[in-house]
Structures are given as structure tokens and as C-alpha cells.
Amino acid sequence: MNTSFIKHTVFLTNVNLYRTVKTKTPRVRFAPSPTGYLHLGGLRTALYNYLFAKSQQGSFILRIEDTDQNRKVEGSVESLKNDMEWAGIQCQEGPGFGGNYGPYVQSERLNIYQEHISKLLENGSAYKCFCTERRLNILRRDAVKSQCIPKYDNKCRNLTKVEIMEKINAGVPYCIRFKLSSECSAFEDLIFGGIAYDVSLNEGDPVLMKSDGYPTYHFANVVDDHLMDITHVLRGVEWQISTTKHLLIYKAFGWAPPQFGHLPLIVNADGTKLSKRQSDVKVEDYRNKYIFPLALVNYITLSGGGFDHVPGEGVRLKTMDELAQEFKIDKVSSHPSRLNPDLLEECNRQELKRQLQDDNLTNELVANLQKLIIEKYPQHDINTSENHVKSVLNWSVTRIARLDELVTNKYGFLWILPSKKSIEIDKNLFNKLLQFLGNMKSFDENYLKEHLRSFSAENDVKFPALMKMLRSALSGLSEGPGVAEMMGLLGKEQSLERIKAYIRYLCCFINI
């Protein structure tokens, strides 16, 4: 058992417990690296920071941490901002949003880092390290052979001033490292409770400033959080083990640190870890599959906690304002958040229902569905009238989870004439049926079902056989929604036209 990492609720007396900043107005930040798309874990981090700030009338800041220039992907910052805006997460400060604490892009803050690294060199908390990459690789290799934890041996910490000047004058490249202490740092995690960890047992002195003049994550993160007055840091649990290292850097500067809370991993339903190589990890994947933003936001919160659960309530879709009002940081679960795809479908279905209760949102749904129909059936005569599309949307809310399902083969009959399938029918029977349907005053589903059953009895034809013939004429499908249901959706005029077209087709191509 690794005893260097301790979780407990009562701190030991010889552990240094850091007192953290507490202010009335929280300031939190989401600080992604521009290395590609926004994935589900990043969206969850942004969302929980946003809800925390909004719940306490605080500020939510976007900061771009691009100190690793080799991994930077062009266009990813705009993509991140677009995904956040789509999800309903609003930034008060950040690149493109303004604010009094900028620049909000780390590569534009290099002079600030140089100024602050000088302070640590002056007070003896940091030192210049001249070790080559070759030497560091040898240390790692030897540690692995000896089954030890690979870590820097702090060799350059003991260089004299004369040795340092000789190397500088000789043009030897160097980075700047932080002097770790062996004290067991402890802090109260807002989600996990008491955490104590002696970082020096498992790590050598970490690099703060690379030889290219760019800071590492650990250094820039601390400097920026302090200078931007960040009061609470909510980030992924993978950074929890680094927090005690960050606390030592805060101490070296003489700064009071913010409060820390670490969000648990998001995992698949079976407990396996999410992978970026999997589908449905990118926020873009969900957008492309016609998942509504509010549905995805609720899906994340239902998987990760942060809210009081009412027994027997089931899934209740909440607006962003409602989520912020009800959010409680101490209700966030410390257990991995398991994703349940069925839950996402239910959230999306509820959001579809909600939007259909709002005239403006309904009009947007109609326009989006009309566009999908036109794209799906470019070579067909299609029925995309506003009234028809609205009628279909209201009918479909208990049958579909996503808008694009309405342009699948199962529902294609709603928009286009069916592909013709020949089945044996009685021409005289169908002509009688046309006259019978034409005289009907109502095309309500229940009314149709009752009178079609009467028609079959009066004309000595079995009801299932009549329904099979009608289904083929109306939709070209062998199964699907009920025939009366189809006819009610298509309406009287469209239903009669399809039956007439089917009779003409059979008369022209099949001798009946």
C-alpha cells in the first residue's frame, strides 16, 4: 500500500494544513489547452465551474493554457469557444470576452512568468538546472531497471554560484526547477475531503521554466490563478496529486492559495475509462447526432451529482438557470461518473417536448427538420409544409429521441411517396375504399380505425389483409406505425392521393 497519498477526515498534527482564500464573490476559471476538440470531460469541468460561479453570483473565466506550443492545434480555441457557447456556458472574462485580468492566453504572458520566476530564484525556492535530456533519460532507465520510481535526483540543486556562472558563460542551456520540501502538505478538497501527500517521496524537483522560456503547467497555473484572483479551482481528479506541489509554490511566493475541488473521472457504463479514440467523446459528436445542448448538460449533471435527488422523481430536465440555483458543490460525487446512453436519449426526448411547448423554439425545430428532409430527399417530391411538419413533431415526441430519426427509412413515408411494392389487391375494393374514405367527415385516428374495421366487414375482407394492403399503398413499409395512425398524420388529401397513385401504378405495370 502506498502510504504517501493519504485521504482522511482528521489531519495529523504534524501535517501542514494550508489555509485557503475565502471571499464573498467566487472567481473560477476553465483553463483548457488548445490541443484539439472539447471532449466530454472538458465540458463537464467547464459546466461545473460555470454552475458554481452562477450559483453564487461569481465570475466564470476562460483562460487558454498554450505553453506547450508543440501540441497547439490551429483553430482549436475558436472551436472550444463555439462548443461552450452551444452548450449555454457563458464566459464573463477571457480571450474575446474582455476583462481586467488579461491577457487570458498564457503565451501572451511570458514576461509575467519571467518576472515571477526571478522572485523564486532570489528567495532560494528555485534554481537553474543544466542537466541534459540524455542524463535525464539515463536516470529514468536506471530507475526502471531497479524497479524504483523514476524521478530527478536534484543534482543541480547543489551547484555553487561559481559552477552556475561557468555553465552560463559557456552557453549551456538550462531550465529552472522548484525545490520541493519533504513536508507532508495537506488540504481540504471540496469534493474528496481531507487530502495529505508528501510529493517529494515520488517526485524530484519539478521544472517551472523550460529552456525555451515557456513555463510549465504547474508554474503558470499557480501564477495565473493568483494574479487573476481565482478563489476556487475545480478541475479533474487527475490533477489532485499535483495540488500539494502547487501549494508549496504558493507558499514559496507567500500567497494564500484558492480552495480546490477535484471532479471524478467520467467512465463508460461498464466502468471502463473513456478514450478520445472512441466515438461520442467529442462535444462535436453529440452536436452532429442532433443531441440538444440542454439535454447533454443535464446528462452530465445526472451522471456526476451536485444536486439533491428527490426519490421517485425520475429524470427531470432542468434549464441552465434551474441547474445553477440547485447546484451544491458538496453534493458532487467523489465516485467515477458512469455514463448511461439511455439516460441521454431520455434527456433529449424531454428537451424535444420542452421546445415544442415554446412557439419560437418550435419554429426553429420546424426549420431544422425541413432542412433535414430536403437534404435527405433531394430527388423527391416532398411534403414539408409547416403544418405537416409541426403535426409530425408533436406526434413523434414519444417515439423518437433525436430529430434526425424522422428522416430514416422508418419514417420516410411521412415526407415522400413510398417506393412501390406489388401486392395483390382487389381494384374494385380499393375504388370502393376511395369513395368510402372520401365521404368521411373526420380523419381522426380512432375514427378511422373504427370505420375501416366496419368497411372490411361490409365488404367481406379480413381486416388484417386490408391493413396490409393499405400500409403498402401509404408507406411501402411492411411494418411501422398503425395504418390509421399513418393516415391521420398524412391527412385525408395525402392519403387518398397515395391510394390513387398505387392503383394507377398497379394498373400500368401489373395486370389486375
PDB file of N, CA and C in Angstrom, residues 35-127:
ATOM      1  N   THR A  35      -5.333  22.020 -27.780  1.00  0.00           N
ATOM      2  CA  THR A  35      -4.699  20.869 -28.438  1.00  0.00           C
ATOM      3  C   THR A  35      -5.685  20.063 -29.269  1.00  0.00           C
ATOM      4  N   GLY A  36      -6.878  20.594 -29.508  1.00  0.00           N
ATOM      5  CA  GLY A  36      -7.857  19.866 -30.308  1.00  0.00           C
ATOM      6  C   GLY A  36      -9.258  20.204 -29.867  1.00  0.00           C
ATOM      7  N   TYR A  37     -10.123  19.235 -29.977  1.00  0.00           N
ATOM      8  CA  TYR A  37     -11.537  19.428 -29.699  1.00  0.00           C
ATOM      9  C   TYR A  37     -11.837  19.449 -28.196  1.00  0.00           C
ATOM     10  N   LEU A  38     -13.011  19.957 -27.857  1.00  0.00           N
ATOM     11  CA  LEU A  38     -13.501  19.901 -26.474  1.00  0.00           C
ATOM     12  C   LEU A  38     -14.160  18.546 -26.262  1.00  0.00           C
ATOM     13  N   HIS A  39     -13.627  17.775 -25.321  1.00  0.00           N
ATOM     14  CA  HIS A  39     -14.207  16.466 -25.051  1.00  0.00           C
ATOM     15  C   HIS A  39     -15.166  16.551 -23.866  1.00  0.00           C
ATOM     16  N   LEU A  40     -15.844  15.442 -23.614  1.00  0.00           N
ATOM     17  CA  LEU A  40     -16.899  15.434 -22.613  1.00  0.00           C
ATOM     18  C   LEU A  40     -16.374  15.800 -21.226  1.00  0.00           C
ATOM     19  N   GLY A  41     -15.173  15.321 -20.873  1.00  0.00           N
ATOM     20  CA  GLY A  41     -14.593  15.652 -19.574  1.00  0.00           C
ATOM     21  C   GLY A  41     -14.330  17.137 -19.438  1.00  0.00           C
ATOM     22  N   GLY A  42     -13.835  17.750 -20.529  1.00  0.00           N
ATOM     23  CA  GLY A  42     -13.592  19.194 -20.509  1.00  0.00           C
ATOM     24  C   GLY A  42     -14.881  19.980 -20.384  1.00  0.00           C
ATOM     25  N   LEU A  43     -15.917  19.526 -21.079  1.00  0.00           N
ATOM     26  CA  LEU A  43     -17.216  20.193 -20.971  1.00  0.00           C
ATOM     27  C   LEU A  43     -17.751  20.085 -19.554  1.00  0.00           C
ATOM     28  N   ARG A  44     -17.588  18.918 -18.923  1.00  0.00           N
ATOM     29  CA  ARG A  44     -18.051  18.753 -17.540  1.00  0.00           C
ATOM     30  C   ARG A  44     -17.317  19.724 -16.602  1.00  0.00           C
ATOM     31  N   THR A  45     -15.997  19.875 -16.789  1.00  0.00           N
ATOM     32  CA  THR A  45     -15.224  20.794 -15.951  1.00  0.00           C
ATOM     33  C   THR A  45     -15.704  22.231 -16.146  1.00  0.00           C
ATOM     34  N   ALA A  46     -15.891  22.620 -17.413  1.00  0.00           N
ATOM     35  CA  ALA A  46     -16.376  23.974 -17.700  1.00  0.00           C
ATOM     36  C   ALA A  46     -17.764  24.187 -17.096  1.00  0.00           C
ATOM     37  N   LEU A  47     -18.628  23.209 -17.260  1.00  0.00           N
ATOM     38  CA  LEU A  47     -20.008  23.315 -16.779  1.00  0.00           C
ATOM     39  C   LEU A  47     -20.068  23.473 -15.268  1.00  0.00           C
ATOM     40  N   TYR A  48     -19.325  22.639 -14.535  1.00  0.00           N
ATOM     41  CA  TYR A  48     -19.391  22.694 -13.074  1.00  0.00           C
ATOM     42  C   TYR A  48     -18.776  23.993 -12.541  1.00  0.00           C
ATOM     43  N   ASN A  49     -17.736  24.491 -13.194  1.00  0.00           N
ATOM     44  CA  ASN A  49     -17.196  25.792 -12.811  1.00  0.00           C
ATOM     45  C   ASN A  49     -18.228  26.887 -13.057  1.00  0.00           C
ATOM     46  N   TYR A  50     -18.885  26.812 -14.204  1.00  0.00           N
ATOM     47  CA  TYR A  50     -19.888  27.822 -14.568  1.00  0.00           C
ATOM     48  C   TYR A  50     -21.069  27.789 -13.599  1.00  0.00           C
ATOM     49  N   LEU A  51     -21.565  26.586 -13.288  1.00  0.00           N
ATOM     50  CA  LEU A  51     -22.703  26.474 -12.370  1.00  0.00           C
ATOM     51  C   LEU A  51     -22.328  26.957 -10.974  1.00  0.00           C
ATOM     52  N   PHE A  52     -21.110  26.646 -10.546  1.00  0.00           N
ATOM     53  CA  PHE A  52     -20.655  27.089  -9.224  1.00  0.00           C
ATOM     54  C   PHE A  52     -20.618  28.613  -9.162  1.00  0.00           C
ATOM     55  N   ALA A  53     -20.033  29.242 -10.189  1.00  0.00           N
ATOM     56  CA  ALA A  53     -19.957  30.703 -10.210  1.00  0.00           C
ATOM     57  C   ALA A  53     -21.351  31.319 -10.292  1.00  0.00           C
ATOM     58  N   LYS A  54     -22.178  30.785 -11.174  1.00  0.00           N
ATOM     59  CA  LYS A  54     -23.517  31.335 -11.374  1.00  0.00           C
ATOM     60  C   LYS A  54     -24.381  31.171 -10.129  1.00  0.00           C
ATOM     61  N   SER A  55     -24.182  30.074  -9.399  1.00  0.00           N
ATOM     62  CA  SER A  55     -24.980  29.820  -8.202  1.00  0.00           C
ATOM     63  C   SER A  55     -24.666  30.808  -7.083  1.00  0.00           C
ATOM     64  N   GLN A  56     -23.487  31.448  -7.156  1.00  0.00           N
ATOM     65  CA  GLN A  56     -23.081  32.372  -6.096  1.00  0.00           C
ATOM     66  C   GLN A  56     -22.786  33.770  -6.639  1.00  0.00           C
ATOM     67  N   GLN A  57     -23.367  34.073  -7.810  1.00  0.00           N
ATOM     68  CA  GLN A  57     -23.186  35.386  -8.443  1.00  0.00           C
ATOM     69  C   GLN A  57     -21.706  35.737  -8.625  1.00  0.00           C
ATOM     70  N   GLY A  58     -20.918  34.721  -8.946  1.00  0.00           N
ATOM     71  CA  GLY A  58     -19.495  34.923  -9.151  1.00  0.00           C
ATOM     72  C   GLY A  58     -19.147  35.104 -10.620  1.00  0.00           C
ATOM     73  N   SER A  59     -17.863  35.005 -10.925  1.00  0.00           N
ATOM     74  CA  SER A  59     -17.372  35.201 -12.290  1.00  0.00           C
ATOM     75  C   SER A  59     -16.769  33.913 -12.821  1.00  0.00           C
ATOM     76  N   PHE A  60     -17.042  33.635 -14.100  1.00  0.00           N
ATOM     77  CA  PHE A  60     -16.505  32.462 -14.784  1.00  0.00           C
ATOM     78  C   PHE A  60     -15.557  32.947 -15.877  1.00  0.00           C
ATOM     79  N   ILE A  61     -14.312  32.502 -15.800  1.00  0.00           N
ATOM     80  CA  ILE A  61     -13.256  32.999 -16.675  1.00  0.00           C
ATOM     81  C   ILE A  61     -12.753  31.881 -17.575  1.00  0.00           C
ATOM     82  N   LEU A  62     -12.522  32.206 -18.831  1.00  0.00           N
ATOM     83  CA  LEU A  62     -11.874  31.279 -19.758  1.00  0.00           C
ATOM     84  C   LEU A  62     -10.420  31.703 -19.908  1.00  0.00           C
ATOM     85  N   ARG A  63      -9.516  30.752 -19.672  1.00  0.00           N
ATOM     86  CA  ARG A  63      -8.086  31.020 -19.851  1.00  0.00           C
ATOM     87  C   ARG A  63      -7.506  29.929 -20.750  1.00  0.00           C
ATOM     88  N   ILE A  64      -6.715  30.308 -21.707  1.00  0.00           N
ATOM     89  CA  ILE A  64      -6.121  29.349 -22.629  1.00  0.00           C
ATOM     90  C   ILE A  64      -4.689  29.053 -22.212  1.00  0.00           C
ATOM     91  N   GLU A  65      -4.434  27.796 -21.865  1.00  0.00           N
ATOM     92  CA  GLU A  65      -3.102  27.393 -21.394  1.00  0.00           C
ATOM     93  C   GLU A  65      -2.344  26.734 -22.555  1.00  0.00           C
ATOM     94  N   ASP A  66      -1.614  27.575 -23.289  1.00  0.00           N
ATOM     95  CA  ASP A  66      -0.938  27.123 -24.515  1.00  0.00           C
ATOM     96  C   ASP A  66       0.577  27.161 -24.404  1.00  0.00           C
ATOM     97  N   THR A  67       1.083  26.852 -23.215  1.00  0.00           N
ATOM     98  CA  THR A  67       2.539  26.895 -23.038  1.00  0.00           C
ATOM     99  C   THR A  67       3.252  25.754 -23.761  1.00  0.00           C
ATOM    100  N   ASP A  68       2.540  24.670 -24.059  1.00  0.00           N
ATOM    101  CA  ASP A  68       3.133  23.586 -24.843  1.00  0.00           C
ATOM    102  C   ASP A  68       2.827  23.866 -26.314  1.00  0.00           C
ATOM    103  N   GLN A  69       3.694  24.658 -26.928  1.00  0.00           N
ATOM    104  CA  GLN A  69       3.460  25.110 -28.293  1.00  0.00           C
ATOM    105  C   GLN A  69       3.492  23.973 -29.309  1.00  0.00           C
ATOM    106  N   ASN A  70       4.202  22.890 -28.993  1.00  0.00           N
ATOM    107  CA  ASN A  70       4.296  21.774 -29.937  1.00  0.00           C
ATOM    108  C   ASN A  70       2.969  21.055 -30.135  1.00  0.00           C
ATOM    109  N   ARG A  71       2.084  21.132 -29.151  1.00  0.00           N
ATOM    110  CA  ARG A  71       0.806  20.419 -29.223  1.00  0.00           C
ATOM    111  C   ARG A  71      -0.356  21.324 -29.641  1.00  0.00           C
ATOM    112  N   LYS A  72      -0.076  22.581 -29.880  1.00  0.00           N
ATOM    113  CA  LYS A  72      -1.120  23.536 -30.221  1.00  0.00           C
ATOM    114  C   LYS A  72      -1.720  23.221 -31.583  1.00  0.00           C
ATOM    115  N   VAL A  73      -3.055  23.243 -31.664  1.00  0.00           N
ATOM    116  CA  VAL A  73      -3.775  22.969 -32.910  1.00  0.00           C
ATOM    117  C   VAL A  73      -4.479  24.246 -33.353  1.00  0.00           C
ATOM    118  N   GLU A  74      -4.187  24.677 -34.575  1.00  0.00           N
ATOM    119  CA  GLU A  74      -4.795  25.902 -35.086  1.00  0.00           C
ATOM    120  C   GLU A  74      -6.317  25.763 -35.145  1.00  0.00           C
ATOM    121  N   GLY A  75      -7.001  26.813 -34.722  1.00  0.00           N
ATOM    122  CA  GLY A  75      -8.457  26.829 -34.780  1.00  0.00           C
ATOM    123  C   GLY A  75      -9.138  26.211 -33.585  1.00  0.00           C
ATOM    124  N   SER A  76      -8.363  25.576 -32.698  1.00  0.00           N
ATOM    125  CA  SER A  76      -8.995  24.864 -31.581  1.00  0.00           C
ATOM    126  C   SER A  76      -9.589  25.820 -30.541  1.00  0.00           C
ATOM    127  N   VAL A  77      -9.025  27.014 -30.405  1.00  0.00           N
ATOM    128  CA  VAL A  77      -9.565  27.965 -29.424  1.00  0.00           C
ATOM    129  C   VAL A  77     -10.972  28.395 -29.834  1.00  0.00           C
ATOM    130  N   GLU A  78     -11.142  28.749 -31.106  1.00  0.00           N
ATOM    131  CA  GLU A  78     -12.470  29.139 -31.584  1.00  0.00           C
ATOM    132  C   GLU A  78     -13.446  27.976 -31.488  1.00  0.00           C
ATOM    133  N   SER A  79     -12.940  26.773 -31.777  1.00  0.00           N
ATOM    134  CA  SER A  79     -13.785  25.587 -31.677  1.00  0.00           C
ATOM    135  C   SER A  79     -14.247  25.372 -30.231  1.00  0.00           C
ATOM    136  N   LEU A  80     -13.333  25.534 -29.271  1.00  0.00           N
ATOM    137  CA  LEU A  80     -13.679  25.407 -27.856  1.00  0.00           C
ATOM    138  C   LEU A  80     -14.743  26.427 -27.454  1.00  0.00           C
ATOM    139  N   LYS A  81     -14.540  27.660 -27.885  1.00  0.00           N
ATOM    140  CA  LYS A  81     -15.489  28.724 -27.544  1.00  0.00           C
ATOM    141  C   LYS A  81     -16.862  28.460 -28.161  1.00  0.00           C
ATOM    142  N   ASN A  82     -16.869  27.967 -29.395  1.00  0.00           N
ATOM    143  CA  ASN A  82     -18.140  27.658 -30.060  1.00  0.00           C
ATOM    144  C   ASN A  82     -18.885  26.538 -29.345  1.00  0.00           C
ATOM    145  N   ASP A  83     -18.141  25.502 -28.928  1.00  0.00           N
ATOM    146  CA  ASP A  83     -18.774  24.383 -28.224  1.00  0.00           C
ATOM    147  C   ASP A  83     -19.345  24.837 -26.879  1.00  0.00           C
ATOM    148  N   MET A  84     -18.616  25.697 -26.178  1.00  0.00           N
ATOM    149  CA  MET A  84     -19.104  26.193 -24.894  1.00  0.00           C
ATOM    150  C   MET A  84     -20.346  27.067 -25.073  1.00  0.00           C
ATOM    151  N   GLU A  85     -20.310  27.913 -26.098  1.00  0.00           N
ATOM    152  CA  GLU A  85     -21.476  28.764 -26.373  1.00  0.00           C
ATOM    153  C   GLU A  85     -22.676  27.908 -26.736  1.00  0.00           C
ATOM    154  N   TRP A  86     -22.453  26.872 -27.557  1.00  0.00           N
ATOM    155  CA  TRP A  86     -23.532  25.956 -27.935  1.00  0.00           C
ATOM    156  C   TRP A  86     -24.158  25.304 -26.703  1.00  0.00           C
ATOM    157  N   ALA A  87     -23.300  24.950 -25.728  1.00  0.00           N
ATOM    158  CA  ALA A  87     -23.774  24.282 -24.514  1.00  0.00           C
ATOM    159  C   ALA A  87     -24.458  25.242 -23.542  1.00  0.00           C
ATOM    160  N   GLY A  88     -24.386  26.539 -23.799  1.00  0.00           N
ATOM    161  CA  GLY A  88     -25.031  27.513 -22.916  1.00  0.00           C
ATOM    162  C   GLY A  88     -24.142  28.016 -21.798  1.00  0.00           C
ATOM    163  N   ILE A  89     -22.838  27.774 -21.903  1.00  0.00           N
ATOM    164  CA  ILE A  89     -21.881  28.225 -20.876  1.00  0.00           C
ATOM    165  C   ILE A  89     -21.355  29.593 -21.273  1.00  0.00           C
ATOM    166  N   GLN A  90     -21.622  30.600 -20.446  1.00  0.00           N
ATOM    167  CA  GLN A  90     -21.298  31.980 -20.783  1.00  0.00           C
ATOM    168  C   GLN A  90     -20.089  32.459 -19.981  1.00  0.00           C
ATOM    169  N   CYS A  91     -19.101  32.988 -20.690  1.00  0.00           N
ATOM    170  CA  CYS A  91     -17.881  33.495 -20.045  1.00  0.00           C
ATOM    171  C   CYS A  91     -18.029  34.977 -19.731  1.00  0.00           C
ATOM    172  N   GLN A  92     -17.591  35.366 -18.534  1.00  0.00           N
ATOM    173  CA  GLN A  92     -17.552  36.791 -18.187  1.00  0.00           C
ATOM    174  C   GLN A  92     -16.230  37.433 -18.605  1.00  0.00           C
ATOM    175  N   GLU A  93     -15.154  36.633 -18.617  1.00  0.00           N
ATOM    176  CA  GLU A  93     -13.832  37.136 -18.983  1.00  0.00           C
ATOM    177  C   GLU A  93     -13.114  36.081 -19.822  1.00  0.00           C
ATOM    178  N   GLY A  94     -12.171  36.542 -20.628  1.00  0.00           N
ATOM    179  CA  GLY A  94     -11.391  35.603 -21.409  1.00  0.00           C
ATOM    180  C   GLY A  94     -11.066  36.160 -22.774  1.00  0.00           C
ATOM    181  N   PRO A  95     -10.326  35.416 -23.593  1.00  0.00           N
ATOM    182  CA  PRO A  95      -9.990  35.896 -24.937  1.00  0.00           C
ATOM    183  C   PRO A  95     -11.234  36.099 -25.775  1.00  0.00           C
ATOM    184  N   GLY A  96     -11.415  37.349 -26.226  1.00  0.00           N
ATOM    185  CA  GLY A  96     -12.613  37.676 -26.987  1.00  0.00           C
ATOM    186  C   GLY A  96     -13.758  38.153 -26.131  1.00  0.00           C
ATOM    187  N   PHE A  97     -13.632  38.046 -24.806  1.00  0.00           N
ATOM    188  CA  PHE A  97     -14.705  38.455 -23.890  1.00  0.00           C
ATOM    189  C   PHE A  97     -14.327  39.686 -23.067  1.00  0.00           C
ATOM    190  N   GLY A  98     -13.056  40.069 -23.084  1.00  0.00           N
ATOM    191  CA  GLY A  98     -12.609  41.202 -22.288  1.00  0.00           C
ATOM    192  C   GLY A  98     -12.336  40.796 -20.849  1.00  0.00           C
ATOM    193  N   GLY A  99     -12.126  41.809 -20.003  1.00  0.00           N
ATOM    194  CA  GLY A  99     -11.813  41.549 -18.597  1.00  0.00           C
ATOM    195  C   GLY A  99     -10.603  42.343 -18.156  1.00  0.00           C
ATOM    196  N   ASN A 100     -10.464  42.502 -16.854  1.00  0.00           N
ATOM    197  CA  ASN A 100      -9.393  43.340 -16.291  1.00  0.00           C
ATOM    198  C   ASN A 100      -8.163  42.558 -15.852  1.00  0.00           C
ATOM    199  N   TYR A 101      -8.118  41.266 -16.129  1.00  0.00           N
ATOM    200  CA  TYR A 101      -7.020  40.443 -15.631  1.00  0.00           C
ATOM    201  C   TYR A 101      -6.209  39.807 -16.765  1.00  0.00           C
ATOM    202  N   GLY A 102      -6.356  40.307 -17.971  1.00  0.00           N
ATOM    203  CA  GLY A 102      -5.675  39.722 -19.124  1.00  0.00           C
ATOM    204  C   GLY A 102      -4.195  40.038 -19.167  1.00  0.00           C
ATOM    205  N   PRO A 103      -3.485  39.509 -20.162  1.00  0.00           N
ATOM    206  CA  PRO A 103      -4.014  38.645 -21.221  1.00  0.00           C
ATOM    207  C   PRO A 103      -4.486  37.298 -20.650  1.00  0.00           C
ATOM    208  N   TYR A 104      -5.446  36.680 -21.362  1.00  0.00           N
ATOM    209  CA  TYR A 104      -6.008  35.413 -20.901  1.00  0.00           C
ATOM    210  C   TYR A 104      -5.466  34.223 -21.691  1.00  0.00           C
ATOM    211  N   VAL A 105      -4.416  34.478 -22.478  1.00  0.00           N
ATOM    212  CA  VAL A 105      -3.719  33.421 -23.214  1.00  0.00           C
ATOM    213  C   VAL A 105      -2.303  33.357 -22.676  1.00  0.00           C
ATOM    214  N   GLN A 106      -1.871  32.205 -22.202  1.00  0.00           N
ATOM    215  CA  GLN A 106      -0.601  32.119 -21.483  1.00  0.00           C
ATOM    216  C   GLN A 106       0.603  32.495 -22.337  1.00  0.00           C
ATOM    217  N   SER A 107       0.574  32.209 -23.619  1.00  0.00           N
ATOM    218  CA  SER A 107       1.721  32.562 -24.465  1.00  0.00           C
ATOM    219  C   SER A 107       1.889  34.077 -24.586  1.00  0.00           C
ATOM    220  N   GLU A 108       0.873  34.842 -24.179  1.00  0.00           N
ATOM    221  CA  GLU A 108       0.958  36.295 -24.195  1.00  0.00           C
ATOM    222  C   GLU A 108       1.363  36.846 -22.826  1.00  0.00           C
ATOM    223  N   ARG A 109       1.704  35.959 -21.890  1.00  0.00           N
ATOM    224  CA  ARG A 109       2.029  36.365 -20.520  1.00  0.00           C
ATOM    225  C   ARG A 109       3.475  35.992 -20.134  1.00  0.00           C
ATOM    226  N   LEU A 110       4.336  35.749 -21.129  1.00  0.00           N
ATOM    227  CA  LEU A 110       5.684  35.254 -20.838  1.00  0.00           C
ATOM    228  C   LEU A 110       6.492  36.220 -19.971  1.00  0.00           C
ATOM    229  N   ASN A 111       6.322  37.517 -20.202  1.00  0.00           N
ATOM    230  CA  ASN A 111       7.054  38.487 -19.380  1.00  0.00           C
ATOM    231  C   ASN A 111       6.628  38.414 -17.921  1.00  0.00           C
ATOM    232  N   ILE A 112       5.356  38.105 -17.686  1.00  0.00           N
ATOM    233  CA  ILE A 112       4.850  37.966 -16.313  1.00  0.00           C
ATOM    234  C   ILE A 112       5.508  36.769 -15.636  1.00  0.00           C
ATOM    235  N   TYR A 113       5.639  35.675 -16.357  1.00  0.00           N
ATOM    236  CA  TYR A 113       6.263  34.472 -15.777  1.00  0.00           C
ATOM    237  C   TYR A 113       7.748  34.705 -15.497  1.00  0.00           C
ATOM    238  N   GLN A 114       8.411  35.423 -16.405  1.00  0.00           N
ATOM    239  CA  GLN A 114       9.832  35.711 -16.191  1.00  0.00           C
ATOM    240  C   GLN A 114      10.038  36.552 -14.943  1.00  0.00           C
ATOM    241  N   GLU A 115       9.147  37.514 -14.753  1.00  0.00           N
ATOM    242  CA  GLU A 115       9.227  38.369 -13.562  1.00  0.00           C
ATOM    243  C   GLU A 115       9.060  37.556 -12.289  1.00  0.00           C
ATOM    244  N   HIS A 116       8.125  36.598 -12.305  1.00  0.00           N
ATOM    245  CA  HIS A 116       7.841  35.834 -11.094  1.00  0.00           C
ATOM    246  C   HIS A 116       8.831  34.705 -10.868  1.00  0.00           C
ATOM    247  N   ILE A 117       9.414  34.181 -11.923  1.00  0.00           N
ATOM    248  CA  ILE A 117      10.427  33.151 -11.703  1.00  0.00           C
ATOM    249  C   ILE A 117      11.658  33.769 -11.061  1.00  0.00           C
ATOM    250  N   SER A 118      11.910  35.040 -11.377  1.00  0.00           N
ATOM    251  CA  SER A 118      13.047  35.741 -10.764  1.00  0.00           C
ATOM    252  C   SER A 118      12.874  35.848  -9.257  1.00  0.00           C
ATOM    253  N   LYS A 119      11.641  36.022  -8.813  1.00  0.00           N
ATOM    254  CA  LYS A 119      11.372  36.128  -7.378  1.00  0.00           C
ATOM    255  C   LYS A 119      11.709  34.827  -6.661  1.00  0.00           C
ATOM    256  N   LEU A 120      11.406  33.700  -7.293  1.00  0.00           N
ATOM    257  CA  LEU A 120      11.711  32.408  -6.661  1.00  0.00           C
ATOM    258  C   LEU A 120      13.200  32.119  -6.682  1.00  0.00           C
ATOM    259  N   LEU A 121      13.877  32.559  -7.730  1.00  0.00           N
ATOM    260  CA  LEU A 121      15.337  32.396  -7.761  1.00  0.00           C
ATOM    261  C   LEU A 121      15.989  33.245  -6.672  1.00  0.00           C
ATOM    262  N   GLU A 122      15.468  34.438  -6.487  1.00  0.00           N
ATOM    263  CA  GLU A 122      16.031  35.351  -5.492  1.00  0.00           C
ATOM    264  C   GLU A 122      15.823  34.859  -4.061  1.00  0.00           C
ATOM    265  N   ASN A 123      14.644  34.261  -3.799  1.00  0.00           N
ATOM    266  CA  ASN A 123      14.412  33.829  -2.407  1.00  0.00           C
ATOM    267  C   ASN A 123      14.872  32.390  -2.146  1.00  0.00           C
ATOM    268  N   GLY A 124      15.520  31.794  -3.154  1.00  0.00           N
ATOM    269  CA  GLY A 124      16.110  30.468  -2.967  1.00  0.00           C
ATOM    270  C   GLY A 124      15.151  29.312  -3.104  1.00  0.00           C
ATOM    271  N   SER A 125      13.935  29.567  -3.604  1.00  0.00           N
ATOM    272  CA  SER A 125      12.953  28.493  -3.764  1.00  0.00           C
ATOM    273  C   SER A 125      13.123  27.737  -5.079  1.00  0.00           C
ATOM    274  N   ALA A 126      13.902  28.312  -5.998  1.00  0.00           N
ATOM    275  CA  ALA A 126      14.111  27.691  -7.304  1.00  0.00           C
ATOM    276  C   ALA A 126      15.590  27.786  -7.669  1.00  0.00           C
ATOM    277  N   TYR A 127      15.989  27.011  -8.670  1.00  0.00           N
ATOM    278  CA  TYR A 127      17.389  27.017  -9.092  1.00  0.00           C
ATOM    279  C   TYR A 127      17.494  26.631 -10.561  1.00  0.00           C
TER     280      TYR A 127
END
